Short mmCIF file of C-alpha atoms in Angstrom, two decimals:
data_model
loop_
_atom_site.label_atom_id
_atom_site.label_comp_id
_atom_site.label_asym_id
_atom_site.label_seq_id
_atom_site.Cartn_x
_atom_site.Cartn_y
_atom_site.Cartn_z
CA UNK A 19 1.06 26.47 12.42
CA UNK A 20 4.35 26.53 14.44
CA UNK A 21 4.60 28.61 18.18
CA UNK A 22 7.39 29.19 20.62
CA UNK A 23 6.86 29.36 24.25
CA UNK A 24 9.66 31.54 26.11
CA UNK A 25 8.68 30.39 29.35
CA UNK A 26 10.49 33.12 31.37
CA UNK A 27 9.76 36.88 30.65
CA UNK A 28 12.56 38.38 33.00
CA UNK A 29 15.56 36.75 34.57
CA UNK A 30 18.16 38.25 36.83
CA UNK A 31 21.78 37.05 36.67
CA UNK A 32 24.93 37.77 38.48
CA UNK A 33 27.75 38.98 36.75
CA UNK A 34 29.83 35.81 35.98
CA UNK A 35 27.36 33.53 36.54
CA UNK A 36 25.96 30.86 34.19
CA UNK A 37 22.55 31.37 32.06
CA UNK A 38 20.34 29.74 30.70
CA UNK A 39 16.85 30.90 28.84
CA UNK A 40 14.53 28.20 27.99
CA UNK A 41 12.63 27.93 24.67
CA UNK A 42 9.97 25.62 23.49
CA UNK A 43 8.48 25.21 19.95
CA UNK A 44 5.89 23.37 18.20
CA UNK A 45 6.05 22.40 14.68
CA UNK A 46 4.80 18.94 12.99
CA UNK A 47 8.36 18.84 10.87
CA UNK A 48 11.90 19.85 11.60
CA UNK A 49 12.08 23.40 12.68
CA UNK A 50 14.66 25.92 11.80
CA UNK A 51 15.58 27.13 15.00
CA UNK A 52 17.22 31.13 15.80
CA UNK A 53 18.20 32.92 19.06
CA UNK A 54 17.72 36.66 18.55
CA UNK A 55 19.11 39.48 20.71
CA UNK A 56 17.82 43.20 20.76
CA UNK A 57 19.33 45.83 23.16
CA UNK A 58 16.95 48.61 23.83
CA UNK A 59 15.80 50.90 21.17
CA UNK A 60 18.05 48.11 18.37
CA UNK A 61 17.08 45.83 16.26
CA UNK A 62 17.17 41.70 16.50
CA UNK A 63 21.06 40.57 16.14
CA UNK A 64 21.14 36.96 15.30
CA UNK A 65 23.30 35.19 17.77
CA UNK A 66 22.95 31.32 16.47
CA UNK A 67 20.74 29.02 14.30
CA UNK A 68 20.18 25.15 13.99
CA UNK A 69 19.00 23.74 10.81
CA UNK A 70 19.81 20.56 11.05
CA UNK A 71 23.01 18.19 11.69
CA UNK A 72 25.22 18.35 15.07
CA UNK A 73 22.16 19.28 18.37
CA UNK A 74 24.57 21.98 19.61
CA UNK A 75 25.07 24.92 18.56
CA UNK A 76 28.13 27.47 18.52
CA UNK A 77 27.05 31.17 18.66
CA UNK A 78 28.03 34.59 18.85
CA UNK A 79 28.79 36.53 22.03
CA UNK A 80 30.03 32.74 23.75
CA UNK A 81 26.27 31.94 23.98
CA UNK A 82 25.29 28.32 22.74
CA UNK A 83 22.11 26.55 22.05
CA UNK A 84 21.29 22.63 22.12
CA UNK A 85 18.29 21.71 20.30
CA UNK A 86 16.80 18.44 21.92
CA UNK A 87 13.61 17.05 19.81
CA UNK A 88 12.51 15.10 22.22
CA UNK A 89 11.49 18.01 24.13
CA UNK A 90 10.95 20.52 21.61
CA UNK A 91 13.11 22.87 23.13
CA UNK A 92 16.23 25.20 22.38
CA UNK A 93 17.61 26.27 25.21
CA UNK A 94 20.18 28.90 25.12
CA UNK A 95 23.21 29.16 27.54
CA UNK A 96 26.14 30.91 28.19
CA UNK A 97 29.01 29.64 30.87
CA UNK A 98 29.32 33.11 32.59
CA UNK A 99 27.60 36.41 31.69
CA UNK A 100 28.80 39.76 31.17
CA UNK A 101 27.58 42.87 32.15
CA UNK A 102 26.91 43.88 28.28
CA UNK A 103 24.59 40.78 27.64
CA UNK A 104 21.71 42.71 29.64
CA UNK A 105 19.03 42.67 26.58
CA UNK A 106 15.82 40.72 25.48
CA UNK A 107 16.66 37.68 23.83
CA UNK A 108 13.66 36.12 21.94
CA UNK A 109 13.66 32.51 20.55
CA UNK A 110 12.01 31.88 16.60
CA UNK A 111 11.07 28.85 14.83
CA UNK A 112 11.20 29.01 10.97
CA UNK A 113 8.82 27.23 8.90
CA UNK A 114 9.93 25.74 5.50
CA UNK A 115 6.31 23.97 4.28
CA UNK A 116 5.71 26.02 1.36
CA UNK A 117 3.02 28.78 2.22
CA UNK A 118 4.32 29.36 5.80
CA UNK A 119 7.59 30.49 5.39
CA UNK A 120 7.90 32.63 8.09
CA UNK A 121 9.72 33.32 11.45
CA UNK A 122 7.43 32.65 14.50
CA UNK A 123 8.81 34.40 17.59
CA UNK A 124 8.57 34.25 21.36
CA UNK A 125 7.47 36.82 23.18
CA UNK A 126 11.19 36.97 24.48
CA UNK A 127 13.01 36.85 27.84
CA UNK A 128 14.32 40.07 29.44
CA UNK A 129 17.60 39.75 31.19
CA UNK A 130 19.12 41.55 33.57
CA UNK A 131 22.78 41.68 34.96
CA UNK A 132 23.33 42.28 38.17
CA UNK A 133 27.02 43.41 39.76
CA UNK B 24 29.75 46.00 5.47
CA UNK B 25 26.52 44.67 3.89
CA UNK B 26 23.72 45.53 5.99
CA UNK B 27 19.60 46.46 6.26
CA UNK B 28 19.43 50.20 7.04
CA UNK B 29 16.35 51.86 8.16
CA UNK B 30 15.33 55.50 7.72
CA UNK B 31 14.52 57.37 9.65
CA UNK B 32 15.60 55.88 13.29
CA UNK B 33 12.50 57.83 14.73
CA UNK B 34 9.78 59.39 13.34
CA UNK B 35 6.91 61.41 14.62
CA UNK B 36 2.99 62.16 12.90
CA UNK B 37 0.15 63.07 13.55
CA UNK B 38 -3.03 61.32 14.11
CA UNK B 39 -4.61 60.33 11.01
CA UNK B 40 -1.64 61.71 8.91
CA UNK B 41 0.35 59.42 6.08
CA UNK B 42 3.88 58.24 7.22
CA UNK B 43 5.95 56.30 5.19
CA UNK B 44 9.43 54.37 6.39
CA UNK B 45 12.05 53.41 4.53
CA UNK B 46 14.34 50.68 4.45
CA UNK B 47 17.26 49.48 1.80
CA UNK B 48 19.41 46.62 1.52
CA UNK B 49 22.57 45.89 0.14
CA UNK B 50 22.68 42.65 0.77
CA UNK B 51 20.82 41.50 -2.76
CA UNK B 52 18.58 39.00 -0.78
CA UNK B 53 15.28 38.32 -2.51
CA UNK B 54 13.33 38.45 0.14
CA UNK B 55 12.31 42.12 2.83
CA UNK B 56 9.78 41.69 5.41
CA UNK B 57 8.19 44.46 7.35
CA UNK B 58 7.79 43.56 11.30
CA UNK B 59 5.80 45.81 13.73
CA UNK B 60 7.06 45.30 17.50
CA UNK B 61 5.20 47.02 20.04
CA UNK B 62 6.06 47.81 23.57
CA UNK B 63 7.75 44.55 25.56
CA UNK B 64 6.38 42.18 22.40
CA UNK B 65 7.37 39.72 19.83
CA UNK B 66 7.97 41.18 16.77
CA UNK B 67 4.63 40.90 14.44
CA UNK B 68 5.13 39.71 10.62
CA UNK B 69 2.89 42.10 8.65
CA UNK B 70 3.85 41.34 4.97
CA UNK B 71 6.94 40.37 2.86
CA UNK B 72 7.72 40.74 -0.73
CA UNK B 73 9.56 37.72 -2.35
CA UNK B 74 11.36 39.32 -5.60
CA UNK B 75 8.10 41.36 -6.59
CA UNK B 76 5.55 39.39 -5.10
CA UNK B 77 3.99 40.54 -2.23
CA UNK B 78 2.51 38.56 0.47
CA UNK B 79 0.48 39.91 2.99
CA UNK B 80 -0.50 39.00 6.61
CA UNK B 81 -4.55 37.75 7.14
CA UNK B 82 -4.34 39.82 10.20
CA UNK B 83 -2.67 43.05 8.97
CA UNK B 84 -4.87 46.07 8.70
CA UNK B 85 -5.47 47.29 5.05
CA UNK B 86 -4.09 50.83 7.00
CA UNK B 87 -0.37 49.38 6.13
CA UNK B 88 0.87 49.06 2.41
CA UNK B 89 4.14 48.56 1.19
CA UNK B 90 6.29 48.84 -2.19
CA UNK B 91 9.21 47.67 -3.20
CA UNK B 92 9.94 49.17 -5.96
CA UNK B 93 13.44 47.11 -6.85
CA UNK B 94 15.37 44.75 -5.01
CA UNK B 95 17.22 47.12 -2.60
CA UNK B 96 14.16 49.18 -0.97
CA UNK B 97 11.29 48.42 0.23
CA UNK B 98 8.56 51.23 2.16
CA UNK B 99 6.19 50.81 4.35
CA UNK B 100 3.01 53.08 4.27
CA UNK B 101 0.52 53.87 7.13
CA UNK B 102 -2.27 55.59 5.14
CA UNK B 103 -3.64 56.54 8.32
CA UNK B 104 -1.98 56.36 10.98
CA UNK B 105 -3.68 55.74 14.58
CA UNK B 106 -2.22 55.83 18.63
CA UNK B 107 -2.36 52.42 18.09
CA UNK B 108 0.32 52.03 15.53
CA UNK B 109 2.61 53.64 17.64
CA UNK B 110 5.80 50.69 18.01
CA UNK B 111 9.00 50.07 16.84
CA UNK B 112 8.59 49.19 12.90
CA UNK B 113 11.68 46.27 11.68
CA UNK B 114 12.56 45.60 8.21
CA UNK B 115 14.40 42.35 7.64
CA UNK B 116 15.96 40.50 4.50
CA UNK B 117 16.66 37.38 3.52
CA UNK B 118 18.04 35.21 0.44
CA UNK B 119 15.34 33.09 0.81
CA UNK B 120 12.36 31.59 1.99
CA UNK B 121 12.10 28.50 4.06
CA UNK B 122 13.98 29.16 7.26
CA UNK B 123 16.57 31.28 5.84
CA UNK B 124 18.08 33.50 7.91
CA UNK B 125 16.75 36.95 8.44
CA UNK B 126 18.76 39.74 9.17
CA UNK B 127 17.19 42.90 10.91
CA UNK B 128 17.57 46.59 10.12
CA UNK B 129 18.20 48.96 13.31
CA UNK B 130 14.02 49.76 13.32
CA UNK B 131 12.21 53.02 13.04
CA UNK B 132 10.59 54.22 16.16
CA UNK B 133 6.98 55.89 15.68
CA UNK B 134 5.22 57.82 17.15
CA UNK B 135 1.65 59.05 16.64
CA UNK B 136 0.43 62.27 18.53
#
């Protein structure tokens, strides 16, 4: 069965500054990979996905994700943060072996924006 | 805009007392999952229909059904609902299985008094 580790469960960021919120899966073949965001009382907004071709990902929002299978991780970044990004962002892994299709989430990583 | 849209955004019951949420599509995907998120957790995959076939969760409580009863809604039932089912209930849809892309409804709040 797949997991995600979302090592971090609250980060605090300047305004402006750079970010970056680490996720690590496990899964014996090659994952479909998703960064969710939720802002309080929402639901999950997708923000990017990797499936398979080119590691690096283009989002929405200016966030970006590089999937590196050699350490079964997905980190997500974005060069400089804005005040409206403060949410919990929570890494998935999708299954495709028939039987387990299903999105496995992390317990997600709060963030906070500070002036 | 195509979207999931849950009613209603917050609902209240009573202990013990059958609540049922609601959630349409008009996206056409094949595929609506029901999600239960609790306080500062990952969302928690209770079942999903696939057309007409529904699959449940090994660890979801028979206390949750669901129907769908065509492609565009799909309800969630707590037969009886207890302070622990109290959390934020997400529907989601996608075209397909196998890592497609799910896309989330707003989510009902409950609470149980």
């Amino acid at each position: 069965a797949q997991s995600v580790t979302q090592p971090d469960i609250h980060i605090t960021v300047s305004e402006g500054a750079s970010l970056e919120l680490r996720c690590n899966y496990s899964y014996g073949a090659t994952p479909y990979l998703f960064w969710y965001v939720q802002s309080p009382g929402q639901g999950l907004q997708l923000l990017l996905k990797y499936f398979s071709g080119d590691t690096l990902v283009q989002g929405i929002k200016g966030f970006e994700a590089e999937f590196k299978r050699s350490q079964s991780s997905f980190n997500l970044r974005k060069p400089s943060v804005h005040w409206s990004d403060a949410a919990e962002y929570f890494c998935a892994v999708g299954a495709s072996d028939f039987g387990n299709e299903k999105l496995t989430f992390g317990t997600g990583t709060r963030l906070t924006i500070i002036p | 805009d195509a979207m999931v849209i849950q009613n209603p955004r917050y609902q209240v019951t009573q202990f013990g007392k059958p609540v049922t949420l609601s959630c349409s599509q008009t996206l056409n995907h094949n595929v609506m999952y029901w999600y239960q998120q609790k306080s500062s957790q990952a969302p928690k995959l209770l079942f999903h229909y696939y057309d007409k076939d529904f699959n449940n969760e090994a660890d979801t409580p028979d206390n949750f059904q669901s129907r769908r009863p065509n492609t565009s809604f799909c309800f969630l039932d707590i037969r009886s609902p207890g302070l622990g089912d109290a959390a934020m209930y997400l529907c989601a849809t996608s075209r397909d299985l196998g890592g497609e892309t799910q896309y989330f409804g707003p989510g009902t709040r409950l609470l149980v008094l």
